[in-house]
């Protein structure tokens, strides 16, 4: 793939990765080969031990955010930024009425990037009134 990218004179701005429970060596190697400093988790089940159900409770969101924060710190040591790509289920309400999306971003380290998928945000809908929609409404 690297040779094809070079031949086409193309760069890679980011790569979607899986997060291992023990080491991010594979994500680091993939990012280095492709020449990007940004790696993004596209779905919860690419984080060892998690799936979308992790975002259905405060404990699940807390554990998921903790794993992403750990991975982000390891990747940062290699000069790579970690991001998270949302789906629609992050905007589900937790048992106390909070949106999982808001709780997740409150728990993630500021260094973790948001790769916001506006299609999935639209599927979740403005009726959920998450922080994301409020920010869009107030954008210049």
mmCIF file of N, CA and C in Angstrom:
data_model
loop_
_atom_site.group_PDB
_atom_site.id
_atom_site.type_symbol
_atom_site.label_atom_id
_atom_site.label_comp_id
_atom_site.label_asym_id
_atom_site.label_seq_id
_atom_site.Cartn_x
_atom_site.Cartn_y
_atom_site.Cartn_z
ATOM 1 N N UNK A 1 0.820 -1.181 0.000
ATOM 2 C CA UNK A 1 0.000 0.000 0.000
ATOM 3 C C UNK A 1 0.877 1.262 0.000
ATOM 4 N N UNK A 2 1.934 1.260 0.801
ATOM 5 C CA UNK A 2 2.810 2.429 0.860
ATOM 6 C C UNK A 2 3.370 2.751 -0.527
ATOM 7 N N UNK A 3 3.783 1.709 -1.254
ATOM 8 C CA UNK A 3 4.335 1.917 -2.592
ATOM 9 C C UNK A 3 3.283 2.507 -3.523
ATOM 10 N N UNK A 4 2.050 2.027 -3.434
ATOM 11 C CA UNK A 4 0.971 2.563 -4.271
ATOM 12 C C UNK A 4 0.691 4.024 -3.933
ATOM 13 N N UNK A 5 0.699 4.358 -2.658
ATOM 14 C CA UNK A 5 0.500 5.747 -2.246
ATOM 15 C C UNK A 5 1.613 6.637 -2.787
ATOM 16 N N UNK A 6 2.846 6.160 -2.666
ATOM 17 C CA UNK A 6 3.988 6.933 -3.158
ATOM 18 C C UNK A 6 3.897 7.125 -4.672
ATOM 19 N N UNK A 7 3.552 6.056 -5.383
ATOM 20 C CA UNK A 7 3.446 6.138 -6.842
ATOM 21 C C UNK A 7 2.372 7.140 -7.269
ATOM 22 N N UNK A 8 1.299 7.203 -6.521
ATOM 23 C CA UNK A 8 0.206 8.126 -6.839
ATOM 24 C C UNK A 8 0.439 9.514 -6.236
ATOM 25 N N UNK A 9 1.561 9.672 -5.538
ATOM 26 C CA UNK A 9 1.894 10.936 -4.874
ATOM 27 C C UNK A 9 0.796 11.355 -3.881
ATOM 28 N N UNK A 10 0.334 10.386 -3.100
ATOM 29 C CA UNK A 10 -0.714 10.622 -2.107
ATOM 30 C C UNK A 10 -0.163 10.490 -0.691
ATOM 31 N N UNK A 11 -0.699 11.301 0.202
ATOM 32 C CA UNK A 11 -0.380 11.200 1.622
ATOM 33 C C UNK A 11 -1.574 10.653 2.374
ATOM 34 N N UNK A 12 -1.355 10.285 3.603
ATOM 35 C CA UNK A 12 -2.415 9.757 4.457
ATOM 36 C C UNK A 12 -2.572 10.701 5.640
ATOM 37 N N UNK A 13 -3.761 11.266 5.802
ATOM 38 C CA UNK A 13 -3.970 12.216 6.899
ATOM 39 C C UNK A 13 -4.277 11.518 8.215
ATOM 40 N N UNK A 14 -4.941 10.365 8.138
ATOM 41 C CA UNK A 14 -5.230 9.599 9.353
ATOM 42 C C UNK A 14 -5.538 8.161 8.953
ATOM 43 N N UNK A 15 -5.527 7.304 9.949
ATOM 44 C CA UNK A 15 -5.803 5.888 9.717
ATOM 45 C C UNK A 15 -6.746 5.405 10.817
ATOM 46 N N UNK A 16 -7.689 4.532 10.460
ATOM 47 C CA UNK A 16 -8.546 3.902 11.463
ATOM 48 C C UNK A 16 -7.804 2.691 12.015
ATOM 49 N N UNK A 17 -7.830 2.547 13.340
ATOM 50 C CA UNK A 17 -7.055 1.492 14.001
ATOM 51 C C UNK A 17 -7.905 0.729 15.007
ATOM 52 N N UNK A 18 -7.365 -0.388 15.441
ATOM 53 C CA UNK A 18 -7.893 -1.123 16.583
ATOM 54 C C UNK A 18 -6.991 -0.807 17.776
ATOM 55 N N UNK A 19 -7.582 -0.823 18.967
ATOM 56 C CA UNK A 19 -6.828 -0.584 20.198
ATOM 57 C C UNK A 19 -6.705 -1.908 20.940
ATOM 58 N N UNK A 20 -5.479 -2.330 21.128
ATOM 59 C CA UNK A 20 -5.194 -3.568 21.827
ATOM 60 C C UNK A 20 -5.262 -3.344 23.334
ATOM 61 N N UNK A 21 -5.534 -4.408 24.054
ATOM 62 C CA UNK A 21 -5.602 -4.312 25.514
ATOM 63 C C UNK A 21 -4.229 -4.125 26.139
ATOM 64 N N UNK A 22 -3.170 -4.535 25.428
ATOM 65 C CA UNK A 22 -1.855 -4.494 26.060
ATOM 66 C C UNK A 22 -0.870 -3.518 25.425
ATOM 67 N N UNK A 23 -0.796 -3.457 24.111
ATOM 68 C CA UNK A 23 0.199 -2.611 23.465
ATOM 69 C C UNK A 23 -0.366 -2.040 22.180
ATOM 70 N N UNK A 24 0.035 -0.831 21.876
ATOM 71 C CA UNK A 24 -0.420 -0.190 20.641
ATOM 72 C C UNK A 24 0.645 -0.281 19.550
ATOM 73 N N UNK A 25 1.544 -1.249 19.680
ATOM 74 C CA UNK A 25 2.647 -1.396 18.728
ATOM 75 C C UNK A 25 2.149 -1.547 17.297
ATOM 76 N N UNK A 26 1.092 -2.302 17.086
ATOM 77 C CA UNK A 26 0.566 -2.497 15.736
ATOM 78 C C UNK A 26 0.040 -1.184 15.159
ATOM 79 N N UNK A 27 -0.676 -0.407 15.959
ATOM 80 C CA UNK A 27 -1.188 0.886 15.503
ATOM 81 C C UNK A 27 -0.043 1.850 15.208
ATOM 82 N N UNK A 28 0.988 1.796 16.027
ATOM 83 C CA UNK A 28 2.162 2.657 15.809
ATOM 84 C C UNK A 28 2.847 2.276 14.509
ATOM 85 N N UNK A 29 3.045 0.982 14.300
ATOM 86 C CA UNK A 29 3.697 0.521 13.073
ATOM 87 C C UNK A 29 2.878 0.899 11.841
ATOM 88 N N UNK A 30 1.568 0.669 11.876
ATOM 89 C CA UNK A 30 0.703 1.008 10.746
ATOM 90 C C UNK A 30 0.768 2.502 10.442
ATOM 91 N N UNK A 31 0.687 3.311 11.483
ATOM 92 C CA UNK A 31 0.744 4.764 11.299
ATOM 93 C C UNK A 31 2.069 5.200 10.697
ATOM 94 N N UNK A 32 3.158 4.614 11.174
ATOM 95 C CA UNK A 32 4.486 4.972 10.643
ATOM 96 C C UNK A 32 4.638 4.559 9.184
ATOM 97 N N UNK A 33 4.181 3.347 8.862
ATOM 98 C CA UNK A 33 4.271 2.872 7.475
ATOM 99 C C UNK A 33 3.489 3.796 6.549
ATOM 100 N N UNK A 34 2.305 4.204 6.989
ATOM 101 C CA UNK A 34 1.453 5.040 6.142
ATOM 102 C C UNK A 34 1.816 6.513 6.227
ATOM 103 N N UNK A 35 2.702 6.869 7.153
ATOM 104 C CA UNK A 35 3.174 8.243 7.240
ATOM 105 C C UNK A 35 2.177 9.220 7.824
ATOM 106 N N UNK A 36 1.378 8.756 8.774
ATOM 107 C CA UNK A 36 0.408 9.646 9.409
ATOM 108 C C UNK A 36 0.697 9.775 10.900
ATOM 109 N N UNK A 37 0.320 10.912 11.459
ATOM 110 C CA UNK A 37 0.484 11.105 12.903
ATOM 111 C C UNK A 37 -0.859 11.108 13.613
ATOM 112 N N UNK A 38 -1.900 10.615 12.928
ATOM 113 C CA UNK A 38 -3.240 10.592 13.520
ATOM 114 C C UNK A 38 -3.872 9.223 13.297
ATOM 115 N N UNK A 39 -4.264 8.578 14.400
ATOM 116 C CA UNK A 39 -4.917 7.270 14.361
ATOM 117 C C UNK A 39 -6.269 7.399 15.043
ATOM 118 N N UNK A 40 -7.292 6.837 14.414
ATOM 119 C CA UNK A 40 -8.659 7.023 14.898
ATOM 120 C C UNK A 40 -9.323 5.670 15.131
ATOM 121 N N UNK A 41 -9.996 5.545 16.269
ATOM 122 C CA UNK A 41 -10.802 4.357 16.561
ATOM 123 C C UNK A 41 -12.176 4.592 15.932
ATOM 124 N N UNK A 42 -12.566 3.766 14.930
ATOM 125 C CA UNK A 42 -13.813 4.033 14.222
ATOM 126 C C UNK A 42 -15.073 3.445 14.864
ATOM 127 N N UNK A 43 -14.916 2.433 15.691
ATOM 128 C CA UNK A 43 -16.067 1.789 16.326
ATOM 129 C C UNK A 43 -15.615 1.164 17.644
ATOM 130 N N UNK A 44 -16.492 1.152 18.640
ATOM 131 C CA UNK A 44 -16.083 0.621 19.958
ATOM 132 C C UNK A 44 -15.566 -0.807 19.931
ATOM 133 N N UNK A 45 -16.101 -1.664 19.061
ATOM 134 C CA UNK A 45 -15.666 -3.061 19.109
ATOM 135 C C UNK A 45 -14.288 -3.270 18.503
ATOM 136 N N UNK A 46 -13.627 -2.208 18.050
ATOM 137 C CA UNK A 46 -12.212 -2.310 17.687
ATOM 138 C C UNK A 46 -11.309 -1.939 18.862
ATOM 139 N N UNK A 47 -11.902 -1.787 20.026
ATOM 140 C CA UNK A 47 -11.154 -1.601 21.272
ATOM 141 C C UNK A 47 -11.340 -2.902 22.050
ATOM 142 N N UNK A 48 -10.234 -3.623 22.268
ATOM 143 C CA UNK A 48 -10.324 -4.928 22.937
ATOM 144 C C UNK A 48 -11.220 -4.884 24.162
ATOM 145 N N UNK A 49 -12.206 -5.798 24.195
ATOM 146 C CA UNK A 49 -13.076 -5.940 25.345
ATOM 147 C C UNK A 49 -14.309 -5.060 25.332
ATOM 148 N N UNK A 50 -14.539 -4.313 24.247
ATOM 149 C CA UNK A 50 -15.671 -3.385 24.214
ATOM 150 C C UNK A 50 -16.516 -3.574 22.958
ATOM 151 N N UNK A 51 -17.757 -3.146 23.052
ATOM 152 C CA UNK A 51 -18.654 -3.014 21.907
ATOM 153 C C UNK A 51 -19.585 -1.841 22.215
ATOM 154 N N UNK A 52 -20.608 -1.632 21.394
ATOM 155 C CA UNK A 52 -21.467 -0.463 21.617
ATOM 156 C C UNK A 52 -22.185 -0.493 22.962
ATOM 157 N N UNK A 53 -22.328 -1.670 23.546
ATOM 158 C CA UNK A 53 -22.986 -1.761 24.864
ATOM 159 C C UNK A 53 -22.161 -1.084 25.958
ATOM 160 N N UNK A 54 -20.876 -0.881 25.711
ATOM 161 C CA UNK A 54 -20.029 -0.185 26.686
ATOM 162 C C UNK A 54 -20.520 1.236 26.912
ATOM 163 N N UNK A 55 -21.258 1.767 25.943
ATOM 164 C CA UNK A 55 -21.722 3.148 26.035
ATOM 165 C C UNK A 55 -23.160 3.231 26.548
ATOM 166 N N UNK A 56 -23.622 2.161 27.185
ATOM 167 C CA UNK A 56 -24.991 2.114 27.699
ATOM 168 C C UNK A 56 -25.076 2.378 29.200
ATOM 169 N N UNK A 57 -23.927 2.523 29.855
ATOM 170 C CA UNK A 57 -23.926 2.777 31.298
ATOM 171 C C UNK A 57 -22.752 3.681 31.649
ATOM 172 N N UNK A 58 -22.858 4.348 32.778
ATOM 173 C CA UNK A 58 -21.749 5.201 33.216
ATOM 174 C C UNK A 58 -20.473 4.382 33.430
ATOM 175 N N UNK A 59 -20.603 3.202 34.034
ATOM 176 C CA UNK A 59 -19.420 2.367 34.257
ATOM 177 C C UNK A 59 -18.777 1.956 32.940
ATOM 178 N N UNK A 60 -19.608 1.595 31.965
ATOM 179 C CA UNK A 60 -19.088 1.211 30.656
ATOM 180 C C UNK A 60 -18.395 2.369 29.965
ATOM 181 N N UNK A 61 -19.005 3.545 29.993
ATOM 182 C CA UNK A 61 -18.406 4.727 29.366
ATOM 183 C C UNK A 61 -17.093 5.071 30.064
ATOM 184 N N UNK A 62 -17.072 4.984 31.374
ATOM 185 C CA UNK A 62 -15.863 5.285 32.149
ATOM 186 C C UNK A 62 -14.733 4.316 31.776
ATOM 187 N N UNK A 63 -15.043 3.032 31.675
ATOM 188 C CA UNK A 63 -14.029 2.035 31.318
ATOM 189 C C UNK A 63 -13.541 2.254 29.881
ATOM 190 N N UNK A 64 -14.458 2.551 28.978
ATOM 191 C CA UNK A 64 -14.105 2.789 27.579
ATOM 192 C C UNK A 64 -13.208 4.023 27.452
ATOM 193 N N UNK A 65 -13.588 5.101 28.112
ATOM 194 C CA UNK A 65 -12.778 6.322 28.082
ATOM 195 C C UNK A 65 -11.397 6.053 28.679
ATOM 196 N N UNK A 66 -11.347 5.277 29.740
ATOM 197 C CA UNK A 66 -10.064 4.952 30.358
ATOM 198 C C UNK A 66 -9.143 4.213 29.401
ATOM 199 N N UNK A 67 -9.708 3.256 28.662
ATOM 200 C CA UNK A 67 -8.894 2.499 27.694
ATOM 201 C C UNK A 67 -8.400 3.418 26.576
ATOM 202 N N UNK A 68 -9.285 4.301 26.079
ATOM 203 C CA UNK A 68 -8.862 5.229 25.026
ATOM 204 C C UNK A 68 -7.778 6.179 25.543
ATOM 205 N N UNK A 69 -7.936 6.660 26.760
ATOM 206 C CA UNK A 69 -6.926 7.557 27.333
ATOM 207 C C UNK A 69 -5.572 6.864 27.462
ATOM 208 N N UNK A 70 -5.578 5.606 27.906
ATOM 209 C CA UNK A 70 -4.328 4.840 28.018
ATOM 210 C C UNK A 70 -3.668 4.689 26.652
ATOM 211 N N UNK A 71 -4.471 4.316 25.655
ATOM 212 C CA UNK A 71 -3.940 4.144 24.302
ATOM 213 C C UNK A 71 -3.409 5.473 23.772
ATOM 214 N N UNK A 72 -4.126 6.563 24.043
ATOM 215 C CA UNK A 72 -3.700 7.887 23.571
ATOM 216 C C UNK A 72 -2.347 8.255 24.156
ATOM 217 N N UNK A 73 -2.132 7.949 25.418
ATOM 218 C CA UNK A 73 -0.839 8.263 26.040
ATOM 219 C C UNK A 73 0.290 7.454 25.400
ATOM 220 N N UNK A 74 0.040 6.161 25.156
ATOM 221 C CA UNK A 74 1.071 5.337 24.523
ATOM 222 C C UNK A 74 1.361 5.828 23.099
ATOM 223 N N UNK A 75 0.322 6.125 22.349
ATOM 224 C CA UNK A 75 0.512 6.608 20.984
ATOM 225 C C UNK A 75 1.223 7.962 20.977
ATOM 226 N N UNK A 76 0.883 8.826 21.922
ATOM 227 C CA UNK A 76 1.525 10.142 21.999
ATOM 228 C C UNK A 76 3.025 10.001 22.190
ATOM 229 N N UNK A 77 3.437 8.989 22.933
ATOM 230 C CA UNK A 77 4.858 8.739 23.126
ATOM 231 C C UNK A 77 5.578 8.422 21.819
ATOM 232 N N UNK A 78 4.813 8.001 20.818
ATOM 233 C CA UNK A 78 5.376 7.710 19.496
ATOM 234 C C UNK A 78 5.071 8.836 18.511
ATOM 235 N N UNK A 79 4.527 9.947 19.026
ATOM 236 C CA UNK A 79 4.230 11.088 18.167
ATOM 237 C C UNK A 79 2.944 10.959 17.376
ATOM 238 N N UNK A 80 2.031 10.106 17.858
ATOM 239 C CA UNK A 80 0.775 9.868 17.143
ATOM 240 C C UNK A 80 -0.396 10.315 18.012
ATOM 241 N N UNK A 81 -1.315 11.062 17.416
ATOM 242 C CA UNK A 81 -2.524 11.506 18.118
ATOM 243 C C UNK A 81 -3.620 10.464 17.920
ATOM 244 N N UNK A 82 -4.411 10.239 18.963
ATOM 245 C CA UNK A 82 -5.534 9.303 18.875
ATOM 246 C C UNK A 82 -6.830 10.084 18.779
ATOM 247 N N UNK A 83 -7.717 9.592 17.945
ATOM 248 C CA UNK A 83 -9.049 10.170 17.828
ATOM 249 C C UNK A 83 -10.112 9.099 17.965
ATOM 250 N N UNK A 84 -11.346 9.547 18.137
ATOM 251 C CA UNK A 84 -12.488 8.627 18.199
ATOM 252 C C UNK A 84 -13.543 9.100 17.208
ATOM 253 N N UNK A 85 -14.055 8.163 16.413
ATOM 254 C CA UNK A 85 -15.071 8.411 15.394
ATOM 255 C C UNK A 85 -16.416 7.931 15.926
ATOM 256 N N UNK A 86 -17.343 8.849 16.049
ATOM 257 C CA UNK A 86 -18.645 8.516 16.619
ATOM 258 C C UNK A 86 -19.540 7.725 15.667
ATOM 259 N N UNK A 87 -20.522 7.107 16.250
ATOM 260 C CA UNK A 87 -21.669 6.506 15.557
ATOM 261 C C UNK A 87 -22.904 7.158 16.161
ATOM 262 N N UNK A 88 -24.069 6.578 15.937
ATOM 263 C CA UNK A 88 -25.297 7.172 16.487
ATOM 264 C C UNK A 88 -25.545 6.796 17.942
ATOM 265 N N UNK A 89 -25.075 5.625 18.376
ATOM 266 C CA UNK A 89 -25.435 5.137 19.709
ATOM 267 C C UNK A 89 -24.765 5.897 20.844
ATOM 268 N N UNK A 90 -23.744 6.697 20.557
ATOM 269 C CA UNK A 90 -23.137 7.508 21.616
ATOM 270 C C UNK A 90 -24.121 8.545 22.162
ATOM 271 N N UNK A 91 -25.153 8.866 21.384
ATOM 272 C CA UNK A 91 -26.108 9.880 21.837
ATOM 273 C C UNK A 91 -27.310 9.276 22.559
ATOM 274 N N UNK A 92 -27.244 7.990 22.827
ATOM 275 C CA UNK A 92 -28.309 7.385 23.635
ATOM 276 C C UNK A 92 -28.220 7.956 25.046
ATOM 277 N N UNK A 93 -29.345 7.958 25.703
ATOM 278 C CA UNK A 93 -29.360 8.440 27.088
ATOM 279 C C UNK A 93 -28.953 7.308 28.023
ATOM 280 N N UNK A 94 -28.135 7.667 28.997
ATOM 281 C CA UNK A 94 -27.764 6.729 30.053
ATOM 282 C C UNK A 94 -28.919 6.665 31.046
ATOM 283 N N UNK A 95 -28.907 5.701 31.963
ATOM 284 C CA UNK A 95 -30.026 5.563 32.902
ATOM 285 C C UNK A 95 -30.376 6.848 33.660
ATOM 286 N N UNK A 96 -29.395 7.736 33.897
ATOM 287 C CA UNK A 96 -29.696 8.965 34.630
ATOM 288 C C UNK A 96 -30.128 10.112 33.709
ATOM 289 N N UNK A 97 -30.228 9.837 32.399
ATOM 290 C CA UNK A 97 -30.669 10.855 31.450
ATOM 291 C C UNK A 97 -29.552 11.568 30.718
ATOM 292 N N UNK A 98 -28.311 11.404 31.167
ATOM 293 C CA UNK A 98 -27.171 12.035 30.479
ATOM 294 C C UNK A 98 -26.947 11.342 29.138
ATOM 295 N N UNK A 99 -26.400 12.080 28.188
ATOM 296 C CA UNK A 99 -26.036 11.476 26.904
ATOM 297 C C UNK A 99 -24.662 10.838 27.028
ATOM 298 N N UNK A 100 -24.540 9.608 26.544
ATOM 299 C CA UNK A 100 -23.250 8.916 26.584
ATOM 300 C C UNK A 100 -22.175 9.737 25.878
ATOM 301 N N UNK A 101 -22.532 10.433 24.788
ATOM 302 C CA UNK A 101 -21.590 11.269 24.050
ATOM 303 C C UNK A 101 -20.954 12.312 24.965
ATOM 304 N N UNK A 102 -21.785 13.007 25.728
ATOM 305 C CA UNK A 102 -21.277 14.055 26.619
ATOM 306 C C UNK A 102 -20.411 13.472 27.730
ATOM 307 N N UNK A 103 -20.853 12.374 28.317
ATOM 308 C CA UNK A 103 -20.089 11.749 29.395
ATOM 309 C C UNK A 103 -18.739 11.267 28.863
ATOM 310 N N UNK A 104 -18.755 10.643 27.693
ATOM 311 C CA UNK A 104 -17.507 10.159 27.104
ATOM 312 C C UNK A 104 -16.516 11.298 26.927
ATOM 313 N N UNK A 105 -16.947 12.408 26.325
ATOM 314 C CA UNK A 105 -16.013 13.510 26.065
ATOM 315 C C UNK A 105 -15.608 14.248 27.331
ATOM 316 N N UNK A 106 -16.430 14.183 28.365
ATOM 317 C CA UNK A 106 -16.012 14.738 29.657
ATOM 318 C C UNK A 106 -14.884 13.903 30.269
ATOM 319 N N UNK A 107 -14.878 12.598 29.974
ATOM 320 C CA UNK A 107 -13.889 11.695 30.560
ATOM 321 C C UNK A 107 -12.620 11.529 29.726
ATOM 322 N N UNK A 108 -12.709 11.813 28.441
ATOM 323 C CA UNK A 108 -11.525 11.666 27.592
ATOM 324 C C UNK A 108 -10.543 12.802 27.839
ATOM 325 N N UNK A 109 -9.272 12.471 27.780
ATOM 326 C CA UNK A 109 -8.239 13.497 27.896
ATOM 327 C C UNK A 109 -8.386 14.487 26.749
ATOM 328 N N UNK A 110 -8.042 15.742 26.982
ATOM 329 C CA UNK A 110 -8.177 16.758 25.934
ATOM 330 C C UNK A 110 -7.356 16.454 24.681
ATOM 331 N N UNK A 111 -6.348 15.617 24.796
ATOM 332 C CA UNK A 111 -5.515 15.272 23.646
ATOM 333 C C UNK A 111 -6.219 14.330 22.669
ATOM 334 N N UNK A 112 -7.287 13.657 23.122
ATOM 335 C CA UNK A 112 -8.016 12.751 22.226
ATOM 336 C C UNK A 112 -8.869 13.593 21.281
ATOM 337 N N UNK A 113 -8.698 13.331 19.990
ATOM 338 C CA UNK A 113 -9.394 14.092 18.956
ATOM 339 C C UNK A 113 -10.778 13.526 18.668
ATOM 340 N N UNK A 114 -11.674 14.381 18.239
ATOM 341 C CA UNK A 114 -12.997 13.947 17.795
ATOM 342 C C UNK A 114 -13.027 13.930 16.275
ATOM 343 N N UNK A 115 -13.290 12.767 15.709
ATOM 344 C CA UNK A 115 -13.559 12.666 14.280
ATOM 345 C C UNK A 115 -15.075 12.523 14.179
ATOM 346 N N UNK A 116 -15.746 13.647 14.105
ATOM 347 C CA UNK A 116 -17.213 13.661 14.164
ATOM 348 C C UNK A 116 -17.788 13.259 12.812
ATOM 349 N N UNK A 117 -18.590 12.209 12.829
ATOM 350 C CA UNK A 117 -19.304 11.766 11.640
ATOM 351 C C UNK A 117 -20.661 12.441 11.662
ATOM 352 N N UNK A 118 -20.821 13.447 10.812
ATOM 353 C CA UNK A 118 -22.031 14.260 10.843
ATOM 354 C C UNK A 118 -23.244 13.446 10.408
ATOM 355 N N UNK A 119 -23.056 12.453 9.560
ATOM 356 C CA UNK A 119 -24.184 11.598 9.172
ATOM 357 C C UNK A 119 -24.748 10.890 10.397
ATOM 358 N N UNK A 120 -23.863 10.261 11.193
ATOM 359 C CA UNK A 120 -24.340 9.555 12.384
ATOM 360 C C UNK A 120 -24.905 10.539 13.413
ATOM 361 N N UNK A 121 -24.351 11.724 13.471
ATOM 362 C CA UNK A 121 -24.898 12.741 14.371
ATOM 363 C C UNK A 121 -26.311 13.106 13.932
ATOM 364 N N UNK A 122 -26.529 13.195 12.610
ATOM 365 C CA UNK A 122 -27.864 13.504 12.097
ATOM 366 C C UNK A 122 -28.826 12.360 12.370
ATOM 367 N N UNK A 123 -28.335 11.119 12.252
ATOM 368 C CA UNK A 123 -29.184 9.961 12.561
ATOM 369 C C UNK A 123 -29.617 10.024 14.024
ATOM 370 N N UNK A 124 -28.697 10.403 14.911
ATOM 371 C CA UNK A 124 -29.041 10.538 16.337
ATOM 372 C C UNK A 124 -30.051 11.656 16.513
ATOM 373 N N UNK A 125 -29.909 12.706 15.722
ATOM 374 C CA UNK A 125 -30.900 13.768 15.668
ATOM 375 C C UNK A 125 -30.720 14.877 16.674
ATOM 376 N N UNK A 126 -31.092 16.082 16.257
ATOM 377 C CA UNK A 126 -30.974 17.239 17.162
ATOM 378 C C UNK A 126 -31.920 17.152 18.352
ATOM 379 N N UNK A 127 -32.930 16.293 18.274
ATOM 380 C CA UNK A 127 -33.868 16.161 19.396
ATOM 381 C C UNK A 127 -33.166 15.700 20.665
ATOM 382 N N UNK A 128 -31.987 15.095 20.508
ATOM 383 C CA UNK A 128 -31.254 14.615 21.683
ATOM 384 C C UNK A 128 -30.533 15.752 22.393
ATOM 385 N N UNK A 129 -30.357 16.886 21.712
ATOM 386 C CA UNK A 129 -29.723 18.091 22.254
ATOM 387 C C UNK A 129 -28.343 17.840 22.843
ATOM 388 N N UNK A 130 -27.528 16.995 22.213
ATOM 389 C CA UNK A 130 -26.176 16.824 22.755
ATOM 390 C C UNK A 130 -25.351 18.076 22.557
ATOM 391 N N UNK A 131 -24.262 18.103 23.247
ATOM 392 C CA UNK A 131 -23.313 19.209 23.174
ATOM 393 C C UNK A 131 -22.915 19.503 21.727
ATOM 394 N N UNK A 132 -22.787 18.483 20.925
ATOM 395 C CA UNK A 132 -22.383 18.644 19.534
ATOM 396 C C UNK A 132 -23.330 19.580 18.788
ATOM 397 N N UNK A 133 -24.629 19.358 18.909
ATOM 398 C CA UNK A 133 -25.598 20.178 18.176
ATOM 399 C C UNK A 133 -25.607 21.602 18.710
ATOM 400 N N UNK A 134 -25.462 21.756 19.998
ATOM 401 C CA UNK A 134 -25.407 23.094 20.574
ATOM 402 C C UNK A 134 -24.206 23.860 20.046
ATOM 403 N N UNK A 135 -23.088 23.180 19.933
ATOM 404 C CA UNK A 135 -21.876 23.825 19.412
ATOM 405 C C UNK A 135 -22.083 24.252 17.962
ATOM 406 N N UNK A 136 -22.755 23.417 17.170
ATOM 407 C CA UNK A 136 -23.013 23.791 15.770
ATOM 408 C C UNK A 136 -23.927 25.008 15.688
ATOM 409 N N UNK A 137 -24.937 25.040 16.528
ATOM 410 C CA UNK A 137 -25.871 26.170 16.517
ATOM 411 C C UNK A 137 -25.183 27.478 16.863
ATOM 412 N N UNK A 138 -24.145 27.407 17.690
ATOM 413 C CA UNK A 138 -23.455 28.604 18.136
ATOM 414 C C UNK A 138 -22.198 28.920 17.326
ATOM 415 N N UNK A 139 -21.957 28.140 16.278
ATOM 416 C CA UNK A 139 -20.759 28.382 15.461
ATOM 417 C C UNK A 139 -20.935 29.654 14.642
ATOM 418 N N UNK A 140 -19.829 30.356 14.405
ATOM 419 C CA UNK A 140 -19.926 31.596 13.607
ATOM 420 C C UNK A 140 -20.308 31.321 12.157
#
